[in-house]
Tab-separated table of C-alpha atoms and ligand atoms in Angstrom:
chain	number	residue	atom	x	y	z
X	1	MET	CA	175.202	63.405	222.517
X	2	PRO	CA	172.892	66.482	222.545
X	3	GLU	CA	174.765	68.028	225.487
X	4	ILE	CA	178.043	68.272	223.547
X	5	ASN	CA	176.179	69.623	220.512
X	6	THR	CA	174.447	72.359	222.488
X	7	LEU	CA	177.688	73.430	224.158
X	8	ALA	CA	179.518	73.368	220.836
X	9	GLU	CA	176.758	75.407	219.203
X	10	ALA	CA	176.788	77.947	222.071
X	11	GLU	CA	180.560	78.261	221.718
X	12	ARG	CA	180.246	78.736	217.939
X	13	VAL	CA	177.591	81.433	218.355
X	14	MET	CA	179.526	83.323	221.047
X	15	THR	CA	182.702	83.223	218.973
X	16	PHE	CA	180.838	84.859	216.064
X	17	CYS	CA	179.227	87.439	218.336
X	18	ASN	CA	182.505	88.308	219.990
X	19	ALA	CA	183.872	89.304	216.592
X	20	CYS	CA	180.725	91.207	215.615
X	21	ARG	CA	179.492	92.828	218.893
X	22	TYR	CA	176.629	94.575	217.141
X	23	CYS	CA	174.169	93.580	219.927
X	24	GLU	CA	176.219	94.766	222.894
X	25	GLY	CA	173.612	97.319	224.019
X	26	PHE	CA	170.761	94.814	224.334
X	27	CYS	CA	171.561	92.980	227.559
X	28	ALA	CA	174.221	91.869	230.029
X	29	VAL	CA	175.229	88.818	227.958
X	30	PHE	CA	177.243	90.760	225.407
X	31	PRO	CA	179.354	92.863	227.838
X	32	ALA	CA	180.010	89.612	229.791
X	33	MET	CA	180.954	87.855	226.547
X	34	GLU	CA	183.370	90.665	225.673
X	35	LEU	CA	185.365	89.960	228.853
X	36	ARG	CA	186.256	86.550	227.385
X	37	ARG	CA	188.354	85.380	224.448
X	38	THR	CA	187.415	81.701	224.709
X	39	PHE	CA	184.263	80.051	226.030
X	40	ALA	CA	184.628	77.115	228.371
X	41	GLU	CA	181.603	75.170	229.644
X	42	ALA	CA	181.459	77.274	232.837
X	43	ASP	CA	181.350	80.517	230.802
X	44	LEU	CA	178.624	79.223	228.518
X	45	ASN	CA	176.460	77.980	231.407
X	46	TYR	CA	176.764	81.405	233.001
X	47	LEU	CA	176.006	83.328	229.793
X	48	ALA	CA	173.029	81.091	228.962
X	49	ASN	CA	171.465	81.797	232.358
X	50	LEU	CA	172.259	85.493	232.123
X	51	CYS	CA	170.200	85.588	228.903
X	52	HIS	CA	166.606	86.709	229.577
X	53	ASN	CA	165.402	85.384	226.218
X	54	CYS	CA	164.241	88.806	224.994
X	55	ARG	CA	165.036	87.763	221.388
X	56	ASP	CA	166.276	91.217	220.397
X	57	CYS	CA	169.603	89.757	219.214
X	58	TYR	CA	167.819	87.198	217.032
X	59	TYR	CA	165.833	89.759	215.016
X	60	ALA	CA	168.781	92.169	214.849
X	61	CYS	CA	171.216	89.574	213.572
X	62	GLN	CA	172.227	89.524	209.926
X	63	TYR	CA	173.458	85.952	210.405
X	64	ALA	CA	170.207	84.540	211.828
X	65	PRO	CA	168.306	81.897	209.796
X	66	PRO	CA	167.890	81.663	206.822
X	67	HIS	CA	171.513	82.874	206.614
X	68	GLU	CA	173.831	79.892	206.284
X	69	PHE	CA	175.533	80.714	209.628
X	70	ALA	CA	172.110	80.224	211.259
X	71	LEU	CA	172.943	82.032	214.518
X	72	ASN	CA	170.062	81.666	216.947
X	73	ILE	CA	171.126	82.769	220.432
X	74	PRO	CA	167.697	82.596	222.142
X	75	LYS	CA	167.139	78.998	221.025
X	76	THR	CA	170.715	77.856	221.719
X	77	PHE	CA	170.771	79.415	225.193
X	78	THR	CA	167.298	78.076	226.031
X	79	GLU	CA	168.513	74.555	225.293
X	80	LEU	CA	171.718	75.118	227.225
X	81	ARG	CA	169.734	76.405	230.216
X	82	LEU	CA	167.684	73.221	230.170
X	83	GLU	CA	170.905	71.192	230.251
X	84	THR	CA	172.136	73.318	233.167
X	85	TYR	CA	168.936	72.559	235.093
X	86	GLN	CA	169.457	68.831	234.535
X	87	LYS	CA	173.185	68.805	235.248
X	88	LEU	CA	172.936	70.755	238.522
X	89	CYS	CA	169.790	69.094	239.814
X	90	TRP	CA	169.606	67.906	243.410
X	91	PRO	CA	168.874	65.116	244.038
X	92	ARG	CA	170.391	63.852	240.778
X	93	SER	CA	167.585	61.301	240.356
X	94	MET	CA	165.189	64.196	239.649
X	95	ALA	CA	167.183	65.510	236.649
X	96	GLY	CA	164.933	63.856	234.065
X	97	VAL	CA	161.909	65.758	235.408
X	98	TYR	CA	162.934	68.938	233.574
X	99	ARG	CA	162.626	67.337	230.141
X	100	SER	CA	159.227	65.704	230.690
X	101	ASN	CA	158.070	68.498	232.959
X	102	GLY	CA	154.557	69.003	231.582
X	103	LEU	CA	153.659	65.366	232.137
X	104	VAL	CA	155.281	65.088	235.569
X	105	VAL	CA	153.721	68.315	236.884
X	106	SER	CA	150.295	67.227	235.604
X	107	TRP	CA	150.525	63.851	237.357
X	108	ILE	CA	151.867	65.313	240.607
X	109	THR	CA	149.005	67.840	240.586
X	110	ILE	CA	146.345	65.192	239.984
X	111	ILE	CA	147.813	62.924	242.681
X	112	SER	CA	148.134	65.800	245.191
X	113	VAL	CA	144.511	66.869	244.703
X	114	LEU	CA	143.347	63.245	245.028
X	115	ILE	CA	145.389	62.540	248.173
X	116	VAL	CA	144.326	65.762	249.932
X	117	SER	CA	140.677	65.128	248.993
X	118	LEU	CA	140.710	61.470	250.052
X	119	LEU	CA	142.380	62.221	253.404
X	120	THR	CA	139.940	65.058	254.105
X	121	LEU	CA	136.924	62.893	253.247
X	122	LEU	CA	138.311	60.020	255.295
X	123	PHE	CA	138.969	62.050	258.452
X	124	SER	CA	136.108	64.550	258.295
X	125	GLY	CA	133.443	62.515	256.490
X	126	PRO	CA	131.437	63.574	253.413
X	127	ALA	CA	128.566	65.047	255.477
X	128	LYS	CA	130.902	67.538	257.148
X	129	VAL	CA	132.917	68.280	253.972
X	130	PHE	CA	129.866	69.105	251.854
X	131	SER	CA	128.010	71.259	254.392
X	132	THR	CA	128.316	74.953	255.226
X	133	HIS	CA	130.722	76.150	257.930
X	134	LEU	CA	130.787	79.738	259.138
X	135	GLY	CA	133.032	81.878	261.306
X	136	GLU	CA	136.598	81.571	262.546
X	137	LYS	CA	138.312	78.176	262.203
X	138	ALA	CA	135.764	77.104	259.549
X	139	PHE	CA	138.624	75.708	257.400
X	140	TYR	CA	140.097	73.836	260.344
X	141	THR	CA	136.862	71.942	261.040
X	142	LEU	CA	137.622	70.080	257.800
X	143	ILE	CA	141.435	70.025	257.722
X	144	PRO	CA	142.966	70.405	261.212
X	145	TYR	CA	145.459	73.228	261.733
X	146	ALA	CA	147.749	70.646	263.367
X	147	ALA	CA	147.911	68.820	260.008
X	148	ILE	CA	148.368	71.920	257.805
X	149	VAL	CA	151.324	73.425	259.719
X	150	PRO	CA	153.699	70.397	259.595
X	151	LEU	CA	152.776	69.779	255.945
X	152	ALA	CA	153.537	73.422	255.059
X	153	LEU	CA	156.837	73.373	256.993
X	154	ILE	CA	157.986	70.145	255.300
X	155	LEU	CA	157.080	71.368	251.799
X	156	VAL	CA	158.634	74.816	252.245
X	157	GLY	CA	161.719	73.265	253.903
X	158	LEU	CA	162.231	70.836	250.982
X	159	MET	CA	161.679	73.594	248.422
X	160	ILE	CA	164.203	75.935	250.089
X	161	THR	CA	166.783	73.167	250.639
X	162	GLY	CA	166.570	71.960	247.019
X	163	SER	CA	166.750	75.496	245.624
X	164	LEU	CA	169.733	76.474	247.814
X	165	ILE	CA	171.718	73.342	246.953
X	166	MET	CA	171.097	73.892	243.248
X	167	ALA	CA	172.012	77.576	243.560
X	168	TYR	CA	175.275	76.524	245.244
X	169	ASN	CA	175.922	73.957	242.454
X	170	PHE	CA	175.438	76.696	239.861
X	171	TRP	CA	177.710	79.110	241.687
X	172	HIS	CA	180.383	76.433	242.031
X	173	VAL	CA	180.380	75.191	238.404
X	174	THR	CA	180.425	78.722	236.999
X	175	GLY	CA	183.592	79.467	238.985
X	176	GLY	CA	182.101	81.612	241.770
X	177	LYS	CA	183.835	81.815	245.170
X	178	LEU	CA	181.748	81.231	248.279
X	179	ALA	CA	182.821	84.537	249.887
X	180	GLN	CA	181.586	86.492	246.834
X	181	ILE	CA	177.976	85.571	247.649
X	182	ALA	CA	178.137	88.046	250.549
X	183	ASN	CA	179.204	90.981	248.306
X	184	LEU	CA	176.593	93.544	249.388
X	185	GLN	CA	177.101	96.025	246.557
X	186	ALA	CA	176.851	93.285	243.908
X	187	ASN	CA	173.766	91.810	245.604
X	188	ARG	CA	172.148	95.241	245.612
X	189	THR	CA	172.778	95.670	241.879
X	190	ALA	CA	171.610	92.125	241.070
X	191	LEU	CA	168.494	92.546	243.203
X	192	MET	CA	167.564	95.827	241.510
X	193	ASP	CA	168.152	94.267	238.064
X	194	ALA	CA	165.924	91.313	239.025
X	195	LEU	CA	163.162	93.401	240.612
X	196	ARG	CA	163.011	95.746	237.602
X	197	LEU	CA	163.521	92.922	235.070
X	198	LYS	CA	166.055	95.259	233.502
X	199	TYR	CA	167.063	92.837	230.749
X	200	LEU	CA	163.520	92.318	229.492
X	201	THR	CA	163.717	95.906	228.255
X	202	GLY	CA	166.199	94.817	225.558
X	203	GLY	CA	167.844	97.925	224.152
X	204	GLY	CA	165.143	100.102	225.812
X	205	TYR	CA	162.095	99.210	223.739
X	206	GLY	CA	161.271	95.815	225.218
X	207	CYS	CA	161.443	92.255	223.930
X	208	ASN	CA	160.875	91.129	220.348
X	209	TYR	CA	158.083	88.968	221.687
X	210	PRO	CA	155.801	87.365	220.680
X	211	GLY	CA	156.989	88.430	217.208
X	212	GLU	CA	159.390	90.839	215.589
X	213	GLN	CA	157.754	94.002	217.014
X	214	PHE	CA	159.251	95.508	220.174
X	215	SER	CA	156.905	95.210	223.133
X	216	MET	CA	156.996	95.650	226.919
X	217	ALA	CA	154.074	93.208	227.320
X	218	ARG	CA	156.268	90.264	228.377
X	219	ARG	CA	158.071	92.388	230.954
X	220	TRP	CA	154.846	93.731	232.481
X	221	LEU	CA	153.238	90.287	232.568
X	222	HIS	CA	156.333	88.875	234.295
X	223	HIS	CA	155.946	91.659	236.851
X	224	PHE	CA	152.329	90.621	237.451
X	225	VAL	CA	153.441	87.021	238.052
X	226	PHE	CA	156.423	87.886	240.261
X	227	TYR	CA	154.760	90.513	242.432
X	228	GLY	CA	151.502	88.518	242.506
X	229	LEU	CA	153.397	85.561	243.932
X	230	MET	CA	155.188	87.804	246.437
X	231	LEU	CA	151.861	89.269	247.623
X	232	CYS	CA	150.471	85.755	248.131
X	233	PHE	CA	153.540	84.800	250.214
X	234	VAL	CA	153.204	87.996	252.285
X	235	SER	CA	149.479	87.283	252.759
X	236	THR	CA	150.302	83.798	254.105
X	237	ALA	CA	152.977	85.226	256.414
X	238	VAL	CA	150.570	87.877	257.776
X	239	ALA	CA	147.922	85.174	258.326
X	240	ALA	CA	150.476	83.112	260.293
X	241	ILE	CA	151.233	86.176	262.467
X	242	TYR	CA	147.483	86.707	263.086
X	243	GLU	CA	147.154	83.035	264.063
X	244	HIS	CA	150.204	82.713	266.318
X	245	PHE	CA	150.453	86.135	267.946
X	246	PHE	CA	146.852	87.373	267.974
X	247	HIS	CA	145.028	83.988	268.123
X	248	HIS	CA	142.832	85.166	265.276
X	249	SER	CA	142.094	82.268	262.878
X	250	ALA	CA	141.175	82.014	259.174
X	251	PRO	CA	138.978	82.643	257.304
X	252	TYR	CA	139.581	86.358	257.784
X	253	PRO	CA	137.150	89.212	256.938
X	254	PHE	CA	137.196	90.536	253.366
X	255	LEU	CA	138.743	93.792	254.587
X	256	SER	CA	141.587	92.189	256.548
X	257	TRP	CA	145.254	92.307	255.428
X	258	PRO	CA	145.595	88.576	254.597
X	259	VAL	CA	142.527	88.723	252.315
X	260	ILE	CA	143.401	92.066	250.684
X	261	LEU	CA	147.005	90.991	249.990
X	262	GLY	CA	146.023	87.472	248.898
X	263	THR	CA	143.239	88.710	246.604
X	264	THR	CA	145.452	91.353	244.980
X	265	GLY	CA	148.218	88.780	244.507
X	266	GLY	CA	145.781	86.172	243.164
X	267	VAL	CA	144.283	88.569	240.604
X	268	ALA	CA	147.779	89.691	239.533
X	269	LEU	CA	148.756	86.036	239.041
X	270	LEU	CA	145.654	85.378	236.919
X	271	ILE	CA	146.470	88.374	234.701
X	272	GLY	CA	150.180	87.544	234.445
X	273	THR	CA	149.877	83.812	233.772
X	274	SER	CA	146.998	84.069	231.268
X	275	GLY	CA	148.743	86.967	229.464
X	276	LEU	CA	152.020	85.051	229.200
X	277	PHE	CA	150.157	81.980	227.976
X	278	TYR	CA	148.407	84.091	225.310
X	279	LEU	CA	151.759	85.497	224.142
X	280	LYS	CA	153.195	81.970	224.062
X	281	LEU	CA	150.418	80.836	221.740
X	282	ARG	CA	151.236	83.694	219.353
X	283	MET	CA	155.043	83.591	219.564
X	284	ASP	CA	157.424	83.026	216.685
X	285	THR	CA	158.643	79.459	217.341
X	286	ILE	CA	161.955	79.675	215.446
X	287	PRO	CA	163.909	81.412	218.269
X	288	SER	CA	162.465	78.975	220.834
X	289	SER	CA	163.038	75.371	221.824
X	290	SER	CA	160.238	72.820	221.814
X	291	HIS	CA	161.991	71.009	224.708
X	292	VAL	CA	160.925	73.658	227.240
X	293	MET	CA	157.352	74.174	226.082
X	294	GLY	CA	155.920	71.618	228.551
X	295	MET	CA	157.852	73.163	231.452
X	296	ASP	CA	156.747	76.714	230.601
X	297	VAL	CA	153.090	75.843	230.082
X	298	SER	CA	152.786	73.567	233.132
X	299	PHE	CA	154.262	76.273	235.395
X	300	LEU	CA	151.829	78.897	234.075
X	301	ALA	CA	148.887	76.478	234.284
X	302	LEU	CA	149.664	75.383	237.850
X	303	LEU	CA	150.077	78.983	239.024
X	304	PHE	CA	146.854	80.007	237.260
X	305	LEU	CA	144.840	77.139	238.767
X	306	THR	CA	146.287	77.665	242.248
X	307	SER	CA	145.303	81.353	242.131
X	308	LEU	CA	141.897	80.659	240.627
X	309	THR	CA	140.957	78.047	243.246
X	310	GLY	CA	142.267	80.348	246.000
X	311	LEU	CA	140.067	83.204	244.802
X	312	LEU	CA	137.039	80.918	244.394
X	313	LEU	CA	137.590	79.593	247.915
X	314	MET	CA	137.632	83.155	249.222
X	315	MET	CA	134.408	84.022	247.334
X	316	PHE	CA	132.427	80.870	248.196
X	317	ARG	CA	133.771	80.149	251.685
X	318	GLU	CA	130.366	80.721	253.283
X	319	THR	CA	128.625	78.142	251.076
X	320	SER	CA	128.580	74.337	250.994
X	321	ALA	CA	131.163	74.485	248.140
X	322	MET	CA	133.838	75.547	250.656
X	323	GLY	CA	134.946	71.967	251.478
X	324	THR	CA	135.429	70.977	247.820
X	325	LEU	CA	137.247	74.212	246.980
X	326	LEU	CA	139.478	73.897	250.056
X	327	MET	CA	140.552	70.345	249.126
X	328	VAL	CA	141.247	71.246	245.485
X	329	HIS	CA	143.095	74.474	246.350
X	330	LEU	CA	145.254	72.767	248.971
X	331	GLY	CA	146.027	69.986	246.448
X	332	PHE	CA	147.233	72.610	243.932
X	333	VAL	CA	149.309	74.374	246.599
X	334	VAL	CA	150.975	71.079	247.601
X	335	ALA	CA	151.750	70.271	243.923
X	336	PHE	CA	153.124	73.784	243.402
X	337	PHE	CA	155.601	73.521	246.284
X	338	ILE	CA	156.667	69.942	245.410
X	339	THR	CA	157.410	70.861	241.785
X	340	MET	CA	158.841	74.359	242.403
X	341	PRO	CA	162.585	73.536	242.238
X	342	TYR	CA	162.041	70.957	239.448
X	343	GLY	CA	160.318	73.182	236.907
X	344	LYS	CA	160.352	76.673	235.468
X	345	PHE	CA	160.784	78.319	238.901
X	346	ILE	CA	164.445	77.253	239.006
X	347	HIS	CA	165.234	79.765	236.242
X	348	ALA	CA	164.677	82.560	238.774
X	349	ILE	CA	167.366	81.087	241.072
X	350	TYR	CA	169.988	80.618	238.343
X	351	ARG	CA	169.201	83.960	236.744
X	352	TYR	CA	169.692	85.765	240.046
X	353	ALA	CA	173.015	83.920	240.559
X	354	SER	CA	174.044	84.982	237.028
X	355	LEU	CA	173.063	88.602	237.689
X	356	LEU	CA	175.117	88.509	240.886
X	357	LYS	CA	178.126	87.071	239.047
X	358	ASN	CA	177.682	89.724	236.366
X	359	ALA	CA	177.556	92.537	238.947
X	360	ILE	CA	180.752	91.177	240.557
X	361	GLU	CA	182.759	90.836	237.344
X	362	GLN	CA	181.536	94.149	235.888
X	363	LYS	CA	182.166	95.799	239.298
X	364	ILE	CA	178.737	97.489	239.259
Q	1	SF4	S1	173.703	88.091	217.335
Q	1	SF4	FE1	174.411	88.512	215.252
Q	1	SF4	S2	174.375	90.741	215.096
Q	1	SF4	FE2	174.266	90.249	217.268
Q	1	SF4	S3	176.404	90.281	217.979
Q	1	SF4	FE3	175.898	88.176	217.418
Q	1	SF4	S4	176.592	87.985	215.292
Q	1	SF4	FE4	176.434	90.167	215.736
Q	2	SF4	S1	167.927	86.931	223.685
Q	2	SF4	FE1	167.975	88.973	224.616
Q	2	SF4	S2	168.779	88.586	226.654
Q	2	SF4	FE2	169.315	86.782	225.403
Q	2	SF4	S3	171.337	87.197	224.566
Q	2	SF4	FE3	169.836	87.915	223.058
Q	2	SF4	S4	169.583	90.109	223.533
Q	2	SF4	FE4	170.520	89.137	225.317
């Protein structure tokens, strides 16, 4: 019964910490812990998702391994977060995906690329796919706009629905009231904390990551990933506005807003994902859990490959490689949206909900 063991371990660790309180300046977990005398499952799920895994408390702790008390908050909370993802998953049948995430994401990606490629070859024919197409609507000569739009709406709709239902599940099981979600002041605080990644600064010097030294590298690389992704979403939204309101179709000139925003976002994603992967290779494995390695790596790899193929498509769109790059890139994009709520991305949803709950109970 690993679930009971993880909860029991989290309760044991928090009970120790609540007596000690040495780490209270590192993050929001300790002030939230100090508001409690006992730790029920709802409290522990909330605290685990409020933890940003900076590891400062692990290296500061006199009771960390090899001490016989063996307190290891980052590892315990990482495992509890994984259990939260499984327990609150919608639909329930997808819960197992979080544990074998690396394998599932790899297969979904391969299948998505194959299906998109086969359909494109079937409907457009190899001669058209492997030749050069120039000017506006060049992409749509291979994959019709009328096929891309419904596919995008379905994928985005499923991703948003799944994420919202799981966010509601989290809010509900951690004791949140529905009306509290609309607390503007708390949302403002939580949003600022999330946008600045406040709790990856630890006590002000950064995370103890990848090793014992303090470093801001993880925080900055997370910023590259987050804002890179945002720029890519904005680029897609601007392209949709060009298409619908100005009847100006892709591919757009190099000095147009969709290309400038998309390229900047794509490069930021390459830097962020490869940097985080490099840190992961060098990290101290004792304060981590092997159960989430596949999920972390597959998310970084899928984001990296989606950005890379997008940038290559932009660079080689006026050559005969455009058709191949378009099929592969679209396959990666489809896989990314399908797997979004069932992989590492979900941590952003639960962490925001935890920050909101924290802002409400701390009245900040
Ligand atoms: S992690 Fe260790 S040092 Fe920090 S509050 Fe807990 S018991 Fe104290
Ligand atoms: S790992 Fe960092 S964020 Fe998590 S509880 Fe420890 S100090 Fe707080």
